[in-house]
Coordinates of C-alpha atoms and ligand atoms in Angstrom, one line a residue:
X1086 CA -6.4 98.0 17.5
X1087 CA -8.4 96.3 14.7
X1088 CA -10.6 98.1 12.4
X1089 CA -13.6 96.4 11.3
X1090 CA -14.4 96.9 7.3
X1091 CA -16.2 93.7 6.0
X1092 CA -17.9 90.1 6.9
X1093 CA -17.5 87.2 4.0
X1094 CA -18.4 83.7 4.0
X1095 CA -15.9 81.1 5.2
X1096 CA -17.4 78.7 2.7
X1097 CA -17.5 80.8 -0.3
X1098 CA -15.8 83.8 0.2
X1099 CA -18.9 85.9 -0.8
X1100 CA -18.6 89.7 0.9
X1101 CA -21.5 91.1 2.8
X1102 CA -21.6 94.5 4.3
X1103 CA -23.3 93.2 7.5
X1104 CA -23.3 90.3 9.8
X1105 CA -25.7 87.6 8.7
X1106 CA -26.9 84.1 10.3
X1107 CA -27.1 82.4 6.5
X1108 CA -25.0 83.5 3.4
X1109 CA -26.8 84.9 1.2
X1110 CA -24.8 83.6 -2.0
X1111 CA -24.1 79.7 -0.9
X1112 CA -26.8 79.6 1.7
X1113 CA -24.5 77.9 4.7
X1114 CA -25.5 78.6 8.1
X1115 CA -23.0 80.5 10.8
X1116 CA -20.5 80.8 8.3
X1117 CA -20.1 84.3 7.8
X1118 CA -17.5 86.5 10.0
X1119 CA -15.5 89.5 10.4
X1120 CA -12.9 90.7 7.9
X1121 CA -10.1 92.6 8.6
X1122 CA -8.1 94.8 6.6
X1123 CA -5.2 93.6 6.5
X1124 CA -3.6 96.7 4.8
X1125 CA -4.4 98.9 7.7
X1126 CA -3.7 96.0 10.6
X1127 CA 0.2 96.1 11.3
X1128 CA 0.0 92.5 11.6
X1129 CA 3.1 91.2 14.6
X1130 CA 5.0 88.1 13.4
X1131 CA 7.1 85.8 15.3
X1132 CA 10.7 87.2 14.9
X1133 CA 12.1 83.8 14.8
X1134 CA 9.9 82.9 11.7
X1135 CA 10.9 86.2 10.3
X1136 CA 13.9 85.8 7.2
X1137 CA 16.7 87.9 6.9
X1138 CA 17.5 89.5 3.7
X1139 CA 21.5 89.5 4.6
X1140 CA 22.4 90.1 1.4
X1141 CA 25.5 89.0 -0.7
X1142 CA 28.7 89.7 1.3
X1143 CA 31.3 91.5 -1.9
X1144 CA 34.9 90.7 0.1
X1145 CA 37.4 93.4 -1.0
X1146 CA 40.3 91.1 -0.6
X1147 CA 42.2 94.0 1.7
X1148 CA 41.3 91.9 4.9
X1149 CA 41.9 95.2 7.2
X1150 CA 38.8 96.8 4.9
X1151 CA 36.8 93.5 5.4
X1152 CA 37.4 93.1 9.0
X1153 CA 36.1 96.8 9.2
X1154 CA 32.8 95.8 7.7
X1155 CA 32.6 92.8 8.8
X1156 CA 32.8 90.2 5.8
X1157 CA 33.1 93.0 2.9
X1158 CA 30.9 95.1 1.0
X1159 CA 27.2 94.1 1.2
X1160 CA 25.4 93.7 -2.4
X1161 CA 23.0 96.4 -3.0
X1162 CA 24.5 98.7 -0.2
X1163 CA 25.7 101.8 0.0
X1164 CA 29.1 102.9 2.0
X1165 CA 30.3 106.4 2.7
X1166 CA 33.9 106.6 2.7
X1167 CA 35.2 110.2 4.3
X1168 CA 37.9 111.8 5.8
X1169 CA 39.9 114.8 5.2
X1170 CA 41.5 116.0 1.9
X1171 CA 44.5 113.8 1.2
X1172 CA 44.6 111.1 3.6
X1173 CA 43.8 108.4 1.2
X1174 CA 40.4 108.2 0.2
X1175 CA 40.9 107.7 -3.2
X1176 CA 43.6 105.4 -2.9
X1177 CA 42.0 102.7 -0.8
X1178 CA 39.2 102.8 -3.1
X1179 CA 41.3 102.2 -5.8
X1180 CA 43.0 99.1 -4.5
X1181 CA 39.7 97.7 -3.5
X1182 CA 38.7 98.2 -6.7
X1183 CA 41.9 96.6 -8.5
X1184 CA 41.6 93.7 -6.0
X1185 CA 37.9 92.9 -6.6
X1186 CA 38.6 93.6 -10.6
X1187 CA 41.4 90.9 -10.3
X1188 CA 38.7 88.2 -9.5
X1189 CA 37.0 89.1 -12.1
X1190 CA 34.3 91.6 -10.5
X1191 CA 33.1 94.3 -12.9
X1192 CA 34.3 97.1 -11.4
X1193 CA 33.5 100.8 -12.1
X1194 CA 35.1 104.0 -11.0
X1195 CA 32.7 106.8 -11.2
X1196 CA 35.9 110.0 -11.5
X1197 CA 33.3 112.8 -11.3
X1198 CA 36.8 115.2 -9.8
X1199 CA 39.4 113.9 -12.4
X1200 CA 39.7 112.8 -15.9
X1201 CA 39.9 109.0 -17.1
X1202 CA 44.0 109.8 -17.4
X1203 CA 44.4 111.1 -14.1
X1204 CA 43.0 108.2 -12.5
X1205 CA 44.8 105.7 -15.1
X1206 CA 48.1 107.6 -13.9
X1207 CA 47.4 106.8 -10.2
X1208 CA 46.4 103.1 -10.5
X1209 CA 49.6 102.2 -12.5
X1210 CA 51.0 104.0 -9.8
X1211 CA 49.9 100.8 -7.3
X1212 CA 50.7 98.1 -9.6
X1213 CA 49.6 96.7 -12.9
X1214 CA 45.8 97.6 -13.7
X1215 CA 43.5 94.3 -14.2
X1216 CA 41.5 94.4 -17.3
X1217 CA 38.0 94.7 -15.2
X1218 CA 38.6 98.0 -13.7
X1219 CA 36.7 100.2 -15.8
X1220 CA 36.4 104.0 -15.4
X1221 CA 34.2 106.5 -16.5
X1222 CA 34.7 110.3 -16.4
X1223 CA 31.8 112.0 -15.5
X1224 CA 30.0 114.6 -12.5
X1225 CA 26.4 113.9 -13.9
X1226 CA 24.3 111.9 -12.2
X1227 CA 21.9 110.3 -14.8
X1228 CA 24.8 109.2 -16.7
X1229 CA 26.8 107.3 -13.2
X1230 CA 22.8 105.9 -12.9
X1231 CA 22.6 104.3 -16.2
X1232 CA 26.2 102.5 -15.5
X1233 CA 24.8 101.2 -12.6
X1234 CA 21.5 100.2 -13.9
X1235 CA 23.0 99.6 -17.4
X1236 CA 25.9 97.2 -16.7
X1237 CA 25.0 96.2 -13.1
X1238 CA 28.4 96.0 -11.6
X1239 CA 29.6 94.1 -8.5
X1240 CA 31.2 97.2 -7.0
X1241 CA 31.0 101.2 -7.9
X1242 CA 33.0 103.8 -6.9
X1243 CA 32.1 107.7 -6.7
X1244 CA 34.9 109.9 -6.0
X1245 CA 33.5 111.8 -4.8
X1246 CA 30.1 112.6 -4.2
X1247 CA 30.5 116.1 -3.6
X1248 CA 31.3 116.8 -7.1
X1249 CA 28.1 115.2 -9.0
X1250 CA 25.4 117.1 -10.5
X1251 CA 21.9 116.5 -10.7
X1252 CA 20.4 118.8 -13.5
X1253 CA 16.6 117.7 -11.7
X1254 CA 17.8 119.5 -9.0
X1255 CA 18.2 123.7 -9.3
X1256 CA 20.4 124.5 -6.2
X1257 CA 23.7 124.7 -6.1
X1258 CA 26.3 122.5 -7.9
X1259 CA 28.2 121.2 -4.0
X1260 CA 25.6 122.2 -2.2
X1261 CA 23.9 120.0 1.0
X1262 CA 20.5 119.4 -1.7
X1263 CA 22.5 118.9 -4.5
X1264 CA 24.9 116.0 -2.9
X1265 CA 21.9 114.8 -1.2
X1266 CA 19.4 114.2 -4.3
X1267 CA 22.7 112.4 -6.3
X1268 CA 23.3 110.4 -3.2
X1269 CA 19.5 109.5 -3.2
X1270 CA 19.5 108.3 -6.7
X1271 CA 22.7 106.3 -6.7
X1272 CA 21.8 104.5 -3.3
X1273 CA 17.8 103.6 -5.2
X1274 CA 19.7 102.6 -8.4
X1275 CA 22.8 100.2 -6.4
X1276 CA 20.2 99.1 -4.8
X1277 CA 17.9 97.5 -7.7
X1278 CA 20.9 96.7 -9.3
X1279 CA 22.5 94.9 -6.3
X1280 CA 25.5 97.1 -7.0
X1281 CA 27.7 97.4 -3.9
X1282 CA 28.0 101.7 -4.4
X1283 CA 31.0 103.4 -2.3
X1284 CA 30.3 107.3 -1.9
X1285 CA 33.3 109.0 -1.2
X1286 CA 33.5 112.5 0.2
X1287 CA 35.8 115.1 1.6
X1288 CA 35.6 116.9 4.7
X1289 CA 37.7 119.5 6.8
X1290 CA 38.4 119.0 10.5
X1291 CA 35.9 122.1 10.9
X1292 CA 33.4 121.0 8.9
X1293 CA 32.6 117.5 10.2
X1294 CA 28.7 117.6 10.2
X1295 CA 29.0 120.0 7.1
X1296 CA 28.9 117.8 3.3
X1297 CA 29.1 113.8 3.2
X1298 CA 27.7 114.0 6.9
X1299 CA 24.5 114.9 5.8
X1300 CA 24.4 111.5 3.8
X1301 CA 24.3 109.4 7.0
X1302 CA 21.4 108.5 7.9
X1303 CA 21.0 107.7 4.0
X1304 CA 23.7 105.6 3.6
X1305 CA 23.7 101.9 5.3
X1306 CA 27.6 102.2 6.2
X1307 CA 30.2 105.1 7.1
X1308 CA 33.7 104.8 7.2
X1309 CA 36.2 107.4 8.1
X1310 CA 39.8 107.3 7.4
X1311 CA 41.7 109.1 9.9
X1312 CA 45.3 109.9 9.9
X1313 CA 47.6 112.8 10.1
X1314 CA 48.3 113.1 6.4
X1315 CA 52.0 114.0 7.4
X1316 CA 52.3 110.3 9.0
X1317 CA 52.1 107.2 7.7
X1318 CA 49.9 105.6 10.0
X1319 CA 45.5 105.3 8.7
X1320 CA 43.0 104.0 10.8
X1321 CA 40.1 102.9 9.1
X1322 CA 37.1 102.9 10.9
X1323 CA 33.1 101.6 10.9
X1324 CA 31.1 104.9 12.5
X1325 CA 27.7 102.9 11.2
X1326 CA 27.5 99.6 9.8
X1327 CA 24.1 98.4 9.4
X1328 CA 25.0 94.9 8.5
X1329 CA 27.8 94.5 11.0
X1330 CA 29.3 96.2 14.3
X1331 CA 30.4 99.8 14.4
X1332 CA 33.7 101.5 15.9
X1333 CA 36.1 98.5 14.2
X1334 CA 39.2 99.4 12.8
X1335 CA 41.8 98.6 9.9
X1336 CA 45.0 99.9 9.9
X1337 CA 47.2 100.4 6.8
X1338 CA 50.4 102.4 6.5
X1339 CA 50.6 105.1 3.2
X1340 CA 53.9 104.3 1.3
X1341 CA 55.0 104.8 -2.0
X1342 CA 53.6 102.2 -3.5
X1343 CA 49.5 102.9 -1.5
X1344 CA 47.9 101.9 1.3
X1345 CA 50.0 98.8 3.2
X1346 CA 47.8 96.5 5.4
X1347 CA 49.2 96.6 9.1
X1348 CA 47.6 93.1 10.5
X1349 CA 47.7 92.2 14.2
X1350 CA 51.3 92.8 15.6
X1351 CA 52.7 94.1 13.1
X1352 CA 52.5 98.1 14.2
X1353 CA 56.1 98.9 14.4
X1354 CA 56.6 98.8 17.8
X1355 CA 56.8 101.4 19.8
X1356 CA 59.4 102.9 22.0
X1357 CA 62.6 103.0 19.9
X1358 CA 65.7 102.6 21.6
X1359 CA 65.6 106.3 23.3
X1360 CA 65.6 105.8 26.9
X1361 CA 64.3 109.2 28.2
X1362 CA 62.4 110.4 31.1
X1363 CA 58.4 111.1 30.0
X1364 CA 58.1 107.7 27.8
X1365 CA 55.5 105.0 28.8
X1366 CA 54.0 102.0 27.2
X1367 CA 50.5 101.4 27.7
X1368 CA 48.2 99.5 25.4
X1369 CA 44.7 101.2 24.1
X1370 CA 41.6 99.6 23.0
X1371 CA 40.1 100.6 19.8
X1372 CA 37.6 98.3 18.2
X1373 CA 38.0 95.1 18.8
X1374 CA 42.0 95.5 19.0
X1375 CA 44.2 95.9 21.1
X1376 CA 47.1 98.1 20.6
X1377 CA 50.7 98.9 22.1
X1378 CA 51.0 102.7 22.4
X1379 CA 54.0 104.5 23.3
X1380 CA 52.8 107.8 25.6
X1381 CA 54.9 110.9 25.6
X1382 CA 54.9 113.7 27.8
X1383 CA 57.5 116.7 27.8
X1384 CA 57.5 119.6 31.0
X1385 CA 59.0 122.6 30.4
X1386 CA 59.2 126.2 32.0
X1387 CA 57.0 128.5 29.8
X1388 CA 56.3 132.4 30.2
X1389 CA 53.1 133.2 31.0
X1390 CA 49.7 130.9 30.9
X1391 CA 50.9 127.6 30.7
X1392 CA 50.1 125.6 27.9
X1393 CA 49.1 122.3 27.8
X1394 CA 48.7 120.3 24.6
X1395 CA 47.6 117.1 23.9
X1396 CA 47.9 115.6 20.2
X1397 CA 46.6 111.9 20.0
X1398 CA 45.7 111.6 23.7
X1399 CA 42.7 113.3 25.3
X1400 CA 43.2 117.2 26.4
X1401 CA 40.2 116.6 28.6
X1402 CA 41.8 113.4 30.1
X1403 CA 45.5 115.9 30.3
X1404 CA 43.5 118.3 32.3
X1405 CA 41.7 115.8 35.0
X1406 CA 45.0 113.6 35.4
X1407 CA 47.5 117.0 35.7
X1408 CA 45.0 117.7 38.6
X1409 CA 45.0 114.1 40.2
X1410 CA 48.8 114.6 40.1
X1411 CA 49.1 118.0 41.8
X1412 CA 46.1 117.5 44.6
X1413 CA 47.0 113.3 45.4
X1414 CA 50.3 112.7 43.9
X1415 CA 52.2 116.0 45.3
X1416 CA 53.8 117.3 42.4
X1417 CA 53.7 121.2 41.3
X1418 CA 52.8 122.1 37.5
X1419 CA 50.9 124.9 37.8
X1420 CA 53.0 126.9 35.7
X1421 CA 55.0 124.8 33.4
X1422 CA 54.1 123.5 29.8
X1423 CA 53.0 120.4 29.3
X1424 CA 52.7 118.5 26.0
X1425 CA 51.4 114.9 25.7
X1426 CA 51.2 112.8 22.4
X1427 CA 51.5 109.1 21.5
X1428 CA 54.9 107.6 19.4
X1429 CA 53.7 106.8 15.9
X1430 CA 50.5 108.8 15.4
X1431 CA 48.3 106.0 17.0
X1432 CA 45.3 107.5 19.1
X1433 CA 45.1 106.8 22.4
X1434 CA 41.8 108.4 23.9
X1435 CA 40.4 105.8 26.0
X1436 CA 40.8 105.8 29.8
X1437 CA 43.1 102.9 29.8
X1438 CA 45.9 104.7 29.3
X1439 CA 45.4 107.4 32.1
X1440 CA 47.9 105.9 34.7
X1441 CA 50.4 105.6 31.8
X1442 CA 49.9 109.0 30.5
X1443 CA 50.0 110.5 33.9
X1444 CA 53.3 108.2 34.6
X1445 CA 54.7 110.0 31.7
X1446 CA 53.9 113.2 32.7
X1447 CA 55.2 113.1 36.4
X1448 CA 58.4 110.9 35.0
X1449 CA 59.3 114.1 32.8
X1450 CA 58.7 116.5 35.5
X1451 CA 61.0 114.7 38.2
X1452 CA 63.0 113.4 35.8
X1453 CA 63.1 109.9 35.9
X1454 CA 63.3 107.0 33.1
X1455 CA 60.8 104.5 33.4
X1456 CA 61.9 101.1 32.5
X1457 CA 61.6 99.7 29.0
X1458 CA 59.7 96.8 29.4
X1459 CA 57.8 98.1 32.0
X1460 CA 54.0 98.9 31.1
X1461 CA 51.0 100.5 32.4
X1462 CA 47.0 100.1 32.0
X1463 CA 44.2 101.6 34.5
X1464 CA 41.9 104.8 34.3
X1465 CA 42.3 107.1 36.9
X1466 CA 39.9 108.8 38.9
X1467 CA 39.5 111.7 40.9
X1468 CA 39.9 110.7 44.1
X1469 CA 44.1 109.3 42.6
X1470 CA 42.6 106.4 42.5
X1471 CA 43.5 103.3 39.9
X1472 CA 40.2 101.7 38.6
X1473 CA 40.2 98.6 36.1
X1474 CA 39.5 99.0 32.4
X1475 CA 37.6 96.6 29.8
X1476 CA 39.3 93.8 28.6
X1477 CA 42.6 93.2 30.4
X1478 CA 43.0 90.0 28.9
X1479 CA 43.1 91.2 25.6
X1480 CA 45.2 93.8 26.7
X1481 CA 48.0 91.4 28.3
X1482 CA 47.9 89.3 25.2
X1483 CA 48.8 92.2 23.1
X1484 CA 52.1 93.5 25.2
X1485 CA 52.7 89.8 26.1
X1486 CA 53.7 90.0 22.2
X1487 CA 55.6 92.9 21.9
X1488 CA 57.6 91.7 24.9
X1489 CA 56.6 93.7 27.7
X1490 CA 57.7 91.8 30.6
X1491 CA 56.1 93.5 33.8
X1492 CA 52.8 95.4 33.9
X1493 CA 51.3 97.8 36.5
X1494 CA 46.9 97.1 36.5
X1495 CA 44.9 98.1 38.8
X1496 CA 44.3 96.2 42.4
X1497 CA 40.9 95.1 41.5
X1498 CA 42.5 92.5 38.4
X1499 CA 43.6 89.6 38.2
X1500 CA 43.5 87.7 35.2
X1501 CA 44.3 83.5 34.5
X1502 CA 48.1 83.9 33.6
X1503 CA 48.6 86.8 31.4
X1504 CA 52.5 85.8 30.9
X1505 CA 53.7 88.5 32.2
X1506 CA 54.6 90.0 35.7
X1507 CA 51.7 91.7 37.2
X1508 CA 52.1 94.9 40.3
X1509 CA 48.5 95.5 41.6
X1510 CA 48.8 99.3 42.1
X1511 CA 45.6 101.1 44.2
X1512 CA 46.4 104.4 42.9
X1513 CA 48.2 106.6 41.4
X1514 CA 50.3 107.3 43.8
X1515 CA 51.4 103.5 44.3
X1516 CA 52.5 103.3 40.0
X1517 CA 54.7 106.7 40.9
X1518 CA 56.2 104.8 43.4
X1519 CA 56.5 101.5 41.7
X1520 CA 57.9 103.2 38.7
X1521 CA 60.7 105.4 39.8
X1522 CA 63.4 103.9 40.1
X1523 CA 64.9 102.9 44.1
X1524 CA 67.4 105.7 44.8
X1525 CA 70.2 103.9 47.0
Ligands
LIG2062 P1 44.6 110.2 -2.0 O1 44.1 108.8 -2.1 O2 44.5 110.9 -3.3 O3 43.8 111.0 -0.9 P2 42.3 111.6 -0.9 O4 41.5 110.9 -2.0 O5 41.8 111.2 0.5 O6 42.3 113.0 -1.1 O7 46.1 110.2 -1.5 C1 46.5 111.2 -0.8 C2 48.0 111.2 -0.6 O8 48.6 110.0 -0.5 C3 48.7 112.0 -1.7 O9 49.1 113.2 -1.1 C4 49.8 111.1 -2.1 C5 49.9 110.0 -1.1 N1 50.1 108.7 -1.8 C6 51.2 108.0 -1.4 O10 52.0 108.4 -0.5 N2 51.4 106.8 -2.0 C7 50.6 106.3 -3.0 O11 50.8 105.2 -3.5 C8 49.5 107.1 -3.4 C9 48.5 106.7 -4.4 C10 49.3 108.3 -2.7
LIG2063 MG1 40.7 111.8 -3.7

């Protein structure tokens, strides 16, 4: 829709309020037209003519943390980095810190939760300190501002954001308005400083949408650390990325000494040498990885309801495939226990790994040891039924490497030369049978 507002002169640019044959200011003929305001008139360009501000691309130099984003931190962006009390936040902020301040970078960690000798005490902790990491010991916001704005540094760090203050603001020191004005300001000021900010914030299983969440749809990236802070094992992962794709992940390992990068292959692998009924490989997709996951399932006689749990793997999955097995694979578990979880604290929640998990379950009801070196991959469906997953190739590759050396896919598959024995199985019932072992 255009909206008229003026006619001027081609020739002169003289304005008139009304169409007229002859200007009245130069005197040419025909040359006066319409005007639009261009203000008002949402003008469409071409989008291959339009230029895209990608901004400058701030590597960590921890290349499981740039994979995740993509590159590395984008200039002038703002990342939320959450996850639950202990499992690390603080530490991989650190060592991205330390290994952006050891090129050089001016690096500055906001500590609005500790003092400056606190956080000194934990970065000797991961190695010698470089002379670049600078820290500054406040919760007010107007202060962490003027450091950004002030000393415009490649990278700053705010641990956490749940613990600033903004004296503008009158409600509640921690509360939802609170964090969300201070997160406001820091994003505006990172931004006109082309300061890559890193919000960090704490949040319980429970309280998920609760605190940091309510910064999402401020932020331009969120990244969760997930892990079971009793195992070694964090997966980093992109939940938005608006310079980059979402739902990659990093892996690192907590040790003594921080957060240890886990690159392709190099997950310990799984299945140690215990060859017990209820173990099966599978390999899960998460990201743009593949990964070798060891599935375990234990049966037992319980009183009472049974009880099934499922830690790592998906208790909705547990339900649907415990029900495949009893109505199209014969077996009876109506009343015993039934636990499920991976080896290693890896998650395995896709439904690639529903042959193998129900493999493991039937295999410790009846019993029977499933081969080492023998893995499965398919999702199952109602009907017992083995349907083909995303990205078998990838898939192969991955237990190709750990030295699987015969996999079970479903019938529909088959791939250029994976490199490893393949048995098309149609269902369910075809792995059971291909899996136990042949009774003389
Ligand atoms: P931390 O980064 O403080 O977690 P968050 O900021 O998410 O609350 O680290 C949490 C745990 O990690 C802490 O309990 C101790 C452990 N840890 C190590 O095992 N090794 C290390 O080198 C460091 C720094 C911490
Ligand atoms: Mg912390």
């Amino acid at each position: 829709m255009k909206t008229r507002t003026s006619y001027a002169c081609g020739t002169c640019g003289a304005s008139s309020p009304r169409w007229v044959g002859r200007c009245q200011s130069c005197g040419e003929w025909n040359a006066v037209s319409e005007q639009y305001d261009h203000e008002r008139i949402a003008a469409p360009t071409s989008l291959l003519a339009t230029t895209i501000d990608e901004g400058l691309v701030v590597a960590s130099g921890l290349a499981e943390l740039d994979r995740v984003l993509g590159g590395g931190f984008v200039a002038g962006s703002t990342t939320l980095l959450f996850g639950e009390p202990g499992v690390g936040k603080s530490t991989l902020a650190l060592q991205a810190m330390r290994s952006l301040a050891a090129r050089a970078a001016s690096v500055v960690l906001v500590a609005a939760e500790e003092s400056a000798a606190q956080v000194a005490r934990r970065a000797r902790r991961l190695g010698p300190v470089p002379a670049d990491l600078a820290v500054v010991a406040t919760g007010d916001v107007s202060s962490a501002e003027q450091v950004i704005a002030r000393f415009r540094p490649t990278l700053v760090v705010v641990d956490s954001v749940s613990a600033l203050r903004d004296d503008r603001v009158t409600a509640a020191s921690g509360s939802t308005t609170q964090v969300r004005a201070a997160a406001e300001r820091l994003c505006a000021a990172a931004k006109a400083a082309d300061t890559a900010l890193i919000l960090i914030g704490h949040v319980t299983k429970d309280g998920e949408l609760a605190g940091p969440r309510a910064l999402e749809h401020l932020v331009d990236t969120v990244l969760r650390i997930e892990g079971d802070r009793h195992g070694t094992l964090r997966i980093v992962r992109a939940l938005k990325h608006r310079f980059g794709p979402t739902g990659e992940v990093g892996l690192f390992e907590m040790a003594n000494d921080g957060l240890r990068e886990l690159p392709d292959g190099s997950l310990s692998p799984p299945g140690a040498a215990l060859e017990v009924p209820g173990v099966v490989w599978s390999v899960t997709n998460d990201g743009s990885r593949s990964l070798s996951v060891e599935l375990q399932a234990l049966v037992a006689s319980g009183a009472g309801t049974p009880r099934r749990v499922a830690h790592q793997v998906s208790s909705q999955r547990l339900a649907l495939l415990l029900a495949v097995l009893e109505a199209r694979c014969h077996l009876d578990l109506g009343s015993l226990d039934v636990f499920a979880t991976t080896a290693g604290g890896l998650p395995a929640v896709e439904p690639g790994v529903d042959a193998a998990l129900a493999l493991a379950v039937a295999s410790a009801a009846e019993g029977f040891v499933v081969a080492r070196g023998v893995a499965v991959i398919g999702e199952v469906g109602l009907a017992g039924e083995l349907r083909p997953v995303v990205g078998l190739d990838r898939r192969l590759g991955e237990l190709r490497r750990r030295g699987v050396e015969r996999v079970l896919v479903p019938a529909e598959m088959a791939p250029g030369s994976p490199g490893v024995e393949l048995v098309t199985c149609r269902s369910l019932l075809d792995v059971l049978e291909v899996a136990r072992p042949v009774t003389p």
